[in-house]
Coordinates of C-alpha atoms in Angstrom, one line a residue:
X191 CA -2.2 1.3 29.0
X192 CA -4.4 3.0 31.2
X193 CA -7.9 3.9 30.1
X194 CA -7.9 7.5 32.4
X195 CA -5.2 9.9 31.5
X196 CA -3.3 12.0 33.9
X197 CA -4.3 15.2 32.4
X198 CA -6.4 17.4 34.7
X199 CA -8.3 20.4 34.4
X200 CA -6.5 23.6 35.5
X201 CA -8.5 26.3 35.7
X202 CA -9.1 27.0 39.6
X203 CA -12.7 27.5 38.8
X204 CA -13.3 24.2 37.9
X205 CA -13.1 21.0 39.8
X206 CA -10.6 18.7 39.4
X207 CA -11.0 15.9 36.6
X208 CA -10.0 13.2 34.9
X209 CA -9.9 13.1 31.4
X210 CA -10.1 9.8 29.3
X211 CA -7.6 9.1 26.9
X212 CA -9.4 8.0 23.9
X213 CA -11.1 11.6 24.0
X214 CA -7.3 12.8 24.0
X215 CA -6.8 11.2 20.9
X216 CA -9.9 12.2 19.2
X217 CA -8.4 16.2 20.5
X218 CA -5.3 15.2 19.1
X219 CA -6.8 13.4 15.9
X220 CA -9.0 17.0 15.3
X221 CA -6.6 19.5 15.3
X222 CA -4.3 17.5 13.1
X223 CA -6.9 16.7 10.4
X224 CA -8.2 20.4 10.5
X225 CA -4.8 21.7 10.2
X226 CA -4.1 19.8 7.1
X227 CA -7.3 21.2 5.5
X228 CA -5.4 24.9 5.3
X229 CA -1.8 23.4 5.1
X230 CA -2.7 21.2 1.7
X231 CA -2.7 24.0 -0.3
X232 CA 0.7 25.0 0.8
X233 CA 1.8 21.2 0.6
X234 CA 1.0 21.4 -3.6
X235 CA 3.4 24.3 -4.0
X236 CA 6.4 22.6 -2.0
X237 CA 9.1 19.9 -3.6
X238 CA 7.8 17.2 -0.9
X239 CA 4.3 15.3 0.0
X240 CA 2.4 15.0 3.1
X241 CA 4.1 11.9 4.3
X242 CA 7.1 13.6 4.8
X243 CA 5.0 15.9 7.7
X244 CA 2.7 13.1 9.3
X245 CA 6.1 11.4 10.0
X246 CA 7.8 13.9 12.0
X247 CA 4.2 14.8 14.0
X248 CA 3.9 11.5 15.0
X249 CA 7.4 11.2 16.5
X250 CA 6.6 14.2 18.5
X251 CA 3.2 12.1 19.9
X252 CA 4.9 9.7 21.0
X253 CA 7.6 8.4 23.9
X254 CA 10.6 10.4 22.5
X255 CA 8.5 13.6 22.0
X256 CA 6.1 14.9 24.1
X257 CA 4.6 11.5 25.6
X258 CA 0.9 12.2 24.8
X259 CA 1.0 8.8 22.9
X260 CA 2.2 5.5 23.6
X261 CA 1.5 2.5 21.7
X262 CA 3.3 -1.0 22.6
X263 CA 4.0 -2.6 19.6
X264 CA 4.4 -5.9 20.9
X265 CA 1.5 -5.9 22.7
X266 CA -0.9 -4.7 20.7
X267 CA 0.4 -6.5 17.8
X268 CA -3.0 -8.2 17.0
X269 CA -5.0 -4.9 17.0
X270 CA -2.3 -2.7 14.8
X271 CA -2.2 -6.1 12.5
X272 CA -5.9 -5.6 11.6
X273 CA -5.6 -1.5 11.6
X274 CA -2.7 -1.4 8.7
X275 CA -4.1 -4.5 6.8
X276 CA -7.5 -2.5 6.4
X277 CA -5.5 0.9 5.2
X278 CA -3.4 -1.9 3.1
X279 CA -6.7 -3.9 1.4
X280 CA -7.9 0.1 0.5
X281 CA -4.9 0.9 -1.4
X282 CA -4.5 -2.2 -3.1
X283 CA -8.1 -2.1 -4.4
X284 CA -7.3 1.7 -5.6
X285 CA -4.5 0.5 -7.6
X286 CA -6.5 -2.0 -9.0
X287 CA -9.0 0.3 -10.3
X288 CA -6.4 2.5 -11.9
X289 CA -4.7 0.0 -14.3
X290 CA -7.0 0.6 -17.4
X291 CA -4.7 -1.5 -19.6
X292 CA -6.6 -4.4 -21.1
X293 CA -4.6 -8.0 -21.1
X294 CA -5.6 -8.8 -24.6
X295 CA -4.4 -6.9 -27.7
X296 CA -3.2 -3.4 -27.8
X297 CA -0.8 -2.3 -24.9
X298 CA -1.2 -5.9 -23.4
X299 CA 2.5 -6.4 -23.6
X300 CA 3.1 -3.9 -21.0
X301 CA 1.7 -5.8 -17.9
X302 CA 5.0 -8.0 -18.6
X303 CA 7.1 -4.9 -16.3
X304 CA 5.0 -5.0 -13.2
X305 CA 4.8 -9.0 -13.4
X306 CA 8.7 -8.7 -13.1
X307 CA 8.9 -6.0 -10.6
X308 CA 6.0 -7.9 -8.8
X309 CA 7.3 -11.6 -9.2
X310 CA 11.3 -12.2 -10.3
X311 CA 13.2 -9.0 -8.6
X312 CA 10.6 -9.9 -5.5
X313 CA 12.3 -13.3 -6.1
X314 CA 16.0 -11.7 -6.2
X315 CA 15.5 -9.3 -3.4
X316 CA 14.7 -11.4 -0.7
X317 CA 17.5 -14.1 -0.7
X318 CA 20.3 -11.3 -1.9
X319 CA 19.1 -8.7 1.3
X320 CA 18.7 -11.7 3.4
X321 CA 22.2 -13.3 2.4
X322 CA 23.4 -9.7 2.6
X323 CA 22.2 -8.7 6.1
X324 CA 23.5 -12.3 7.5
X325 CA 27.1 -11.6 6.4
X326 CA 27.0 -8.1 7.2
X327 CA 25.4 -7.8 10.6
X328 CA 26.0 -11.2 12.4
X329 CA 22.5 -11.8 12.3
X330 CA 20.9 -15.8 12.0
X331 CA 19.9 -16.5 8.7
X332 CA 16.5 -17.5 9.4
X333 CA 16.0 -13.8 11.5
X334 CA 17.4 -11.9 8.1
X335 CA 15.3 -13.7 6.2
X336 CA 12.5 -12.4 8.0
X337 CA 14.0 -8.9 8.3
X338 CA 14.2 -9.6 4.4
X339 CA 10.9 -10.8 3.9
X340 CA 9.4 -7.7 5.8
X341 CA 11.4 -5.0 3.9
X342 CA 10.7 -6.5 0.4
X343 CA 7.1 -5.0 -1.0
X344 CA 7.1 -1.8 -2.2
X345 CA 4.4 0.3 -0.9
X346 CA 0.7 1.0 -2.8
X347 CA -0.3 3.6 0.0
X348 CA 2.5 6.0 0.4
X349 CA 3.6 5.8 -4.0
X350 CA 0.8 8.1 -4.8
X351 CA 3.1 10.2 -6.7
X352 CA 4.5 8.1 -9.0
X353 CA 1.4 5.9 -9.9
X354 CA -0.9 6.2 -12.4
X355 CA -2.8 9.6 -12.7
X356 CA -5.1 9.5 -15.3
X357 CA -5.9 5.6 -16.5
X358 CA -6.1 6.6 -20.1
X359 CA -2.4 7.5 -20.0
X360 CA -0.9 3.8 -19.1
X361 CA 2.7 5.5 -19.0
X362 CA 5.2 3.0 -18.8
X363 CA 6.9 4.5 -15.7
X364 CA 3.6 4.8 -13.6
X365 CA 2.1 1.8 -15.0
X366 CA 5.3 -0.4 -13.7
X367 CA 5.6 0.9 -10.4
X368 CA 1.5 1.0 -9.9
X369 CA 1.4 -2.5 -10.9
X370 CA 4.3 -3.5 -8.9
X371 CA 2.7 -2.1 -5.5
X372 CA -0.1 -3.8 -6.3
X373 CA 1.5 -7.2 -6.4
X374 CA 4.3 -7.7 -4.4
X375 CA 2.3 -7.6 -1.0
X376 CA 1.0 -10.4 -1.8
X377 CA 3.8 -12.1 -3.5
X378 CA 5.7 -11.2 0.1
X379 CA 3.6 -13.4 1.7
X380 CA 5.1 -16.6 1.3
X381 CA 8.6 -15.3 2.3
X382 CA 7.6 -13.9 5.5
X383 CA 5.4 -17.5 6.3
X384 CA 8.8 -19.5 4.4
X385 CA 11.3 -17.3 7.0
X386 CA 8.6 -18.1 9.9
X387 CA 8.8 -22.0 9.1
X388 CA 13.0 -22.0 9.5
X389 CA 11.8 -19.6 12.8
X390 CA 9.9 -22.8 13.6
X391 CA 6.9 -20.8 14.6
X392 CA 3.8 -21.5 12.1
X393 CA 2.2 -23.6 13.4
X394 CA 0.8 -21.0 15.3
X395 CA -0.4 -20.0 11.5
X396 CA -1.2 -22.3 9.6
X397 CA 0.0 -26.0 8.8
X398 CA 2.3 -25.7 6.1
X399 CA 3.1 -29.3 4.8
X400 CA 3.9 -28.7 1.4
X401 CA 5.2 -24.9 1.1
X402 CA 5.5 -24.9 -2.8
X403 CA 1.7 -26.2 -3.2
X404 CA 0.9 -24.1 -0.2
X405 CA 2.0 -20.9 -2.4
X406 CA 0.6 -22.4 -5.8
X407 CA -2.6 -22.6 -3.8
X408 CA -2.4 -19.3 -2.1
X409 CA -1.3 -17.1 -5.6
X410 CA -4.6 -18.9 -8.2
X411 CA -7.4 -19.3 -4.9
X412 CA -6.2 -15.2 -4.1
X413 CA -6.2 -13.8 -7.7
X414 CA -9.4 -16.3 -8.7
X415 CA -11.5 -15.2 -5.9
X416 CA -10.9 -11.4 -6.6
X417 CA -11.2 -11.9 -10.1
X418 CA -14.6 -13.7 -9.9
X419 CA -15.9 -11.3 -7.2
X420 CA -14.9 -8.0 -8.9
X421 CA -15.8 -9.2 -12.7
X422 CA -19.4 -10.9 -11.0
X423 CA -20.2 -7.4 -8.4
X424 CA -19.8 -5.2 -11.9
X425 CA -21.8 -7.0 -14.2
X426 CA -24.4 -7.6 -11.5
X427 CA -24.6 -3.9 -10.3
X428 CA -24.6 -2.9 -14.0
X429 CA -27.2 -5.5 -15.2
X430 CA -29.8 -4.1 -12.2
X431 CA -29.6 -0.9 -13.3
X432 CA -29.4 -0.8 -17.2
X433 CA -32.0 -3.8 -17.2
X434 CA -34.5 -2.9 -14.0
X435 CA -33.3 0.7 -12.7
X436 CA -32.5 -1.2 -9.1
X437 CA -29.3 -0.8 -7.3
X438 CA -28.6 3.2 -7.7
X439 CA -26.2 4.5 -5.7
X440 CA -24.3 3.2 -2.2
X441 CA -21.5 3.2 -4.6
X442 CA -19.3 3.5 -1.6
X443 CA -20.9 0.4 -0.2
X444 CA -20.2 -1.6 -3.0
X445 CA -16.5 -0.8 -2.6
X446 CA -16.5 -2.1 1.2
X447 CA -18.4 -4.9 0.4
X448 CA -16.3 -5.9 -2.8
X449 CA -13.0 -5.9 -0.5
X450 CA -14.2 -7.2 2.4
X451 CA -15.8 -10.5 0.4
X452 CA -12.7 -11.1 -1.9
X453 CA -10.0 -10.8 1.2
X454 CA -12.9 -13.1 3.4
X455 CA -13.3 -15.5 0.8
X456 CA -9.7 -15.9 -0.4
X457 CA -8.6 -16.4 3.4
X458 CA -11.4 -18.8 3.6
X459 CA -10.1 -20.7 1.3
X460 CA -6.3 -20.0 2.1
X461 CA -6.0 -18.2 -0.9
X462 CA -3.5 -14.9 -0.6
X463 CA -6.3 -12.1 0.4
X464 CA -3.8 -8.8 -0.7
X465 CA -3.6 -10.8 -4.2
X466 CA -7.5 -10.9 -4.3
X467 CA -8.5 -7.6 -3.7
X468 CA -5.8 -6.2 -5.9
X469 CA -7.2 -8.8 -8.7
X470 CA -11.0 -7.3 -7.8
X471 CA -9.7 -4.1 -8.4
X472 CA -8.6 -5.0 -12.1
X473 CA -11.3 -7.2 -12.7
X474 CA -13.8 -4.2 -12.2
X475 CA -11.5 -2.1 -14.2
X476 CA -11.6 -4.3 -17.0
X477 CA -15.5 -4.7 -17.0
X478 CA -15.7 -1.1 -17.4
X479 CA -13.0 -0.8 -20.3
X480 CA -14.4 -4.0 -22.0
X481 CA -17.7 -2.3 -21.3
X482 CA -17.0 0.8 -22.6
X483 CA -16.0 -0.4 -26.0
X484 CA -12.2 0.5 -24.6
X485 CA -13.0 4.4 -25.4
X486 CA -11.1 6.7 -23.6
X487 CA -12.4 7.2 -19.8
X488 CA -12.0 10.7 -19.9
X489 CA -14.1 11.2 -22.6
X490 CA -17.0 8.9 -21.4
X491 CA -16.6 11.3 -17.9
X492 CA -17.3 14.1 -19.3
X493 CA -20.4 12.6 -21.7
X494 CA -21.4 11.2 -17.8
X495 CA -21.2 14.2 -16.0
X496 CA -23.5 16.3 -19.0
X497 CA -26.0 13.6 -18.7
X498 CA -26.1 14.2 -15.2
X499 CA -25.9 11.1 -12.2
X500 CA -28.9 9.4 -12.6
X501 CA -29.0 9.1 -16.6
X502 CA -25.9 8.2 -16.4
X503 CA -25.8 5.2 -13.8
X504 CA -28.0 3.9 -16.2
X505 CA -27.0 5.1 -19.9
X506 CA -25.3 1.5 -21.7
X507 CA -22.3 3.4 -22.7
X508 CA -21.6 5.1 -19.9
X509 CA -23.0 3.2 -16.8
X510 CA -19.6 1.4 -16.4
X511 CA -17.2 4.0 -16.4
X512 CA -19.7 6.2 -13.8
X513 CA -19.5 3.0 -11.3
X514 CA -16.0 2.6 -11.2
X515 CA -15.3 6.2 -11.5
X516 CA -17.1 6.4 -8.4
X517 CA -15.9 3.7 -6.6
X518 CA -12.5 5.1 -7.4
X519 CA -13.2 8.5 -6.2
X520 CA -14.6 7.1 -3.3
X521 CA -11.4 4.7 -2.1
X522 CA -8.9 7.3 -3.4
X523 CA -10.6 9.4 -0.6
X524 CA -10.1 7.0 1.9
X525 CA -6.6 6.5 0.8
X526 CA -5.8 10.1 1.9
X527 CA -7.0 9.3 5.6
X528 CA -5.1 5.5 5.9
X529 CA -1.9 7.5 4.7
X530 CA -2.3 9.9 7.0
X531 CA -2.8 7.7 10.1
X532 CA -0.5 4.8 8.9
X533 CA 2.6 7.5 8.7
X534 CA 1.3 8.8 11.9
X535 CA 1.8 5.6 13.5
X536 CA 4.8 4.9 12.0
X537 CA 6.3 8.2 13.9
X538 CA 4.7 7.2 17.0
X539 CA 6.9 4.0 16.7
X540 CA 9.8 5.0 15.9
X541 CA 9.6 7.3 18.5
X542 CA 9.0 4.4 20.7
X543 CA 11.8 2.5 19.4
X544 CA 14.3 5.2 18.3
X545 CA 16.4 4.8 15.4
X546 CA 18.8 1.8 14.5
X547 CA 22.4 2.6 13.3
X548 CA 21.9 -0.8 12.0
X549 CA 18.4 0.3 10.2
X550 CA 20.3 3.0 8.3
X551 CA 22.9 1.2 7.2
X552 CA 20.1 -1.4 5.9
X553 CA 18.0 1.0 4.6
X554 CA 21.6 2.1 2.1
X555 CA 22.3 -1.4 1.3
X556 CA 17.8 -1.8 -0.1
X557 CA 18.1 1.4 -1.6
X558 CA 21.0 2.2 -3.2
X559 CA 22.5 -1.6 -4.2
X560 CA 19.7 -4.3 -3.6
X561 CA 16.6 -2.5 -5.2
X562 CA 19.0 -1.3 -8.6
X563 CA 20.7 -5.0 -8.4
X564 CA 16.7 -6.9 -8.5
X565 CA 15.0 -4.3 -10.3
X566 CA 18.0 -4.9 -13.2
X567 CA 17.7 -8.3 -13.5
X568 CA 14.0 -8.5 -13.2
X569 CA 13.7 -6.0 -16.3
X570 CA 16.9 -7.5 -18.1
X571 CA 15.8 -8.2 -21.6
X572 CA 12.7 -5.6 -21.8
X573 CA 12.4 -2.6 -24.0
X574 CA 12.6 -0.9 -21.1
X575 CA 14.4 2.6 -21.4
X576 CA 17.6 3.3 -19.0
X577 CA 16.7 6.6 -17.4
X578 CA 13.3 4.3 -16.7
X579 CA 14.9 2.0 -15.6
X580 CA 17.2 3.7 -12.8
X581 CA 13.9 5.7 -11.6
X582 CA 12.1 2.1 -11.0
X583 CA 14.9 1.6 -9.1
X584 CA 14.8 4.1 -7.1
X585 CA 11.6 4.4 -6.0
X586 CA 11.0 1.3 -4.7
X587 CA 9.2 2.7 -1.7
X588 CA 8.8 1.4 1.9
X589 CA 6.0 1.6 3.8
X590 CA 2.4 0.2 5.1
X591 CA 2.8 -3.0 3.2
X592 CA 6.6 -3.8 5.8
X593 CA 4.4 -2.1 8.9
X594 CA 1.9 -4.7 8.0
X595 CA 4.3 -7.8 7.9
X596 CA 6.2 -6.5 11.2
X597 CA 2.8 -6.3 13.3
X598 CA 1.7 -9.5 11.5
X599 CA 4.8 -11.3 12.4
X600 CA 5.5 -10.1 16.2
X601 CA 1.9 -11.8 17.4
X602 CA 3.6 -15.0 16.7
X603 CA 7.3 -14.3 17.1
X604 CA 8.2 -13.8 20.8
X605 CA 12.2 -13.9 20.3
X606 CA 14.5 -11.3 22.2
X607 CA 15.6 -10.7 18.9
X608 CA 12.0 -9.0 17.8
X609 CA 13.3 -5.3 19.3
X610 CA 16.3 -5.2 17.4
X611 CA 14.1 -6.1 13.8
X612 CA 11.5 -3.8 15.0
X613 CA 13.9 -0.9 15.2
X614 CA 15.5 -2.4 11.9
X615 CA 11.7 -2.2 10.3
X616 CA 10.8 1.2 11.3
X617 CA 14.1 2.9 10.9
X618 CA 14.1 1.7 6.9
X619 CA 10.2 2.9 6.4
X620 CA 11.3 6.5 8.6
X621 CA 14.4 7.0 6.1
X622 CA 11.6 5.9 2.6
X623 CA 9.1 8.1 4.1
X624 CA 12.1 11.0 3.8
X625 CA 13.9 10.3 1.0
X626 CA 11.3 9.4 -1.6
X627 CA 9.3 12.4 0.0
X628 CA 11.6 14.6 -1.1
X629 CA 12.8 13.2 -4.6
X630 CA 9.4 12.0 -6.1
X631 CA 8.3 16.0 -7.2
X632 CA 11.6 16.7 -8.6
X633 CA 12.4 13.6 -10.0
X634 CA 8.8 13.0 -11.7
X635 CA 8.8 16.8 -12.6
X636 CA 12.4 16.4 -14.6
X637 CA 10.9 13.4 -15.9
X638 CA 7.7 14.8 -17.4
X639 CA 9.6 17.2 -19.1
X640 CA 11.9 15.1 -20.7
X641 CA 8.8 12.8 -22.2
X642 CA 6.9 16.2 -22.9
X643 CA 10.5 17.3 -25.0
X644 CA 10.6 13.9 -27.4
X645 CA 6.3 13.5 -27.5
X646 CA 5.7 10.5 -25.8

């Protein structure tokens, strides 16, 4: 890629130049974000979310479309690797901070559904898609295991409308599907590095002797190191300024800083980094609610916002929930921009790429028989209600979590066979992006209704 575009000034009064293409982007980057200031309004009103528009704008940016972007996925793996785990680590931190459910006592019991989402129908999913897409397609094993691998986590970043709204409502619906998004990126992990071993390609990654005590190792040193640095930032931050008035405000800095230590340190130590900053997420949740004498959030919001910010970054009873409030506020913001750009570039590929007959046929066999298949078996045995069950099912959601593994994986996998899982990849995250975008609203609105109709 070029660092001088081709465009040129055309006025006749002006000479002729050159102008760079990173200050195209920002142009291009500009007019989209201002447009969606007046078109968000609109968005509210209409049966589908914002995904569903990025997607299509970002095809039109790219090769297929109008050319103005053209990004080579291969390579400039390394850079787009780093790029959607950053929107990734934000979004799993987010979800973090929204499951107010303590894992003691009261309510305890439901943090058994995402662990099954998260662990056992990750566990069925992989081997039945990979077996599946081996018999089906022709393709080597090892390759749909990979293809497997990558396709298997449901997506924290682009589930925004069916996760948890308001943490001191853990509906069972919300809660499951919040808490499975926030686990299975990391419990993908070790697929995607198992499939890369029978690839016979990691030791470009890591040297993996012993793969069960390499993913023992990986899940405790990845959920220990979030745990400790979420649980150890809160009570620090909290004990500064209730005890000595120090450390007010930068809120926002304590959110970087809180991610960017518990992925750093849980990679440091070859623990799983997306299982870390999802655990720092809960682990500050949980200081607040233990905190907080588990009252209701909302309540201790309002009492916050009367007192006004600086008694209440301070007050003991509502210092906790005003810091991770904050924080909340703060990465829930961010989330809004890494959607944006991650569907963006997802158009952009696929534009690149095109669409795979192969892909769609895929996507149908995740969405409509492997999904309902692992998300049954995972659940089989829990109080879980049908209609809830069949809705788990269905939104099991594509999307930055699979762009992640498939940028991850093509720095080190240089087979011929890379183009056709690319096109696989990006053609089952286009069709999520459009399907789910259209059926969350309805579906969650019917759904609503039905729980506001029997009182739950």
């Amino acid at each position: 890629m070029s660092s001088i575009s081709d465009v040129r000034a055309a006025s006749p009064y002006l000479p002729e130049t050159l102008i760079d293409i990173p200050t195209v982007y920002f142009l291009i980057a500009g007019v989209l974000l201002t447009f969606m200031v007046f078109l968000e309004s609109v968005l509210e009103r209409l049966p589908f979310n914002a995904a569903m528009l990025y997607l299509p704008i970002g095809w039109l940016l790219g090769s297929s479309g109008v050319g103005l972007i053209h990004i080579d996925l291969r390579a400039h793996a390394d850079v787009l690797t780093v790029i959607t785990r950053v929107a990734l680590l934000l979004s799993l931190f987010t979800v973090g901070l929204k499951l107010r459910v303590a894992f003691r006592g009261e309510g305890s019991r439901l943090w058994w559904l995402p662990l099954r989402l998260g662990v056992l129908s990750m566990l069925i999913t992989v081997p039945l898609l990979a077996i599946s897409i081996s018999f089906l397609f022709g393709m080597p094993f090892a390759v749909a295991m990979l293809l497997s691998a990558i396709l298997a986590p449901t997506d924290p970043v682009l589930a925004s409308d069916v996760q948890v709204k308001n943490v001191d409502d853990p509906d069972q619906l919300r809660f499951s599907l919040s808490g499975e998004g926030g686990l299975n990126d990391g419990s993908a992990f070790p697929f995607v590095i198992l499939a890369l071993i029978l690839l016979g390609v990691t030791d470009e990654i890591a040297q993996v002797h012993h793969f069960g005590w390499f993913v023992a190792w990986g899940v405790a040193a990845g959920i220990g190191c979030g745990a400790l640095f979420g649980w150890a930032m809160s009570r620090l931050v909290l004990f500064a300024r209730q005890r000595f008035g120090l450390a007010l405000g930068m809120e926002e800095f304590m959110a970087i800083g809180i991610i960017m230590l518990s992925y750093g340190v849980a990679e440091l130590v070859h623990g799983i980094g997306f299982l870390s900053v999802f655990a720092a997420g809960l682990a500050m949740r949980q200081v607040e609610s233990a905190s907080s004498g588990n009252k209701p959030a909302g309540e201790l919001i309002a009492a916050a916002e009367d007192s006004g910010k600086s008694a209440a970054a301070v007050h003991p009873e509502q210092a906790p929930v005003y810091l991770t409030e904050t924080v909340l506020g703060f990465n829930q913001q961010l989330e809004h921009f890494a959607e944006f750009f991650m569907v963006l570039l997802m158009g952009i590929l696929l534009s690149e790429f095109g669409i795979s007959g192969e892909g769609v046929l895929i996507a149908g066999l995740l969405f409509f028989v492997i999904r309902p298949i692992a998300v049954g078996l995972g659940l089989l045995g829990s109080d879980t209600e049908t209609s809830h069950r069949w809705l788990i099912a269905w939104f099991g959601i594509r999307g930055v979590g699979s762009l992640y593994y498939l940028c991850f994986v093509l720095q080190f996998w240089h087979d011929k066979l890379n183009v056709r899982i690319a096109q696989d990849v990006l053609t089952v995250l286009a069709l999520s992006v459009l399907l789910h975008g259209m059926s969350s609203a309805p579906l969650m609105h019917l759904y609503w209704r039905k729980r506001a109709k029997s009182g739950r």
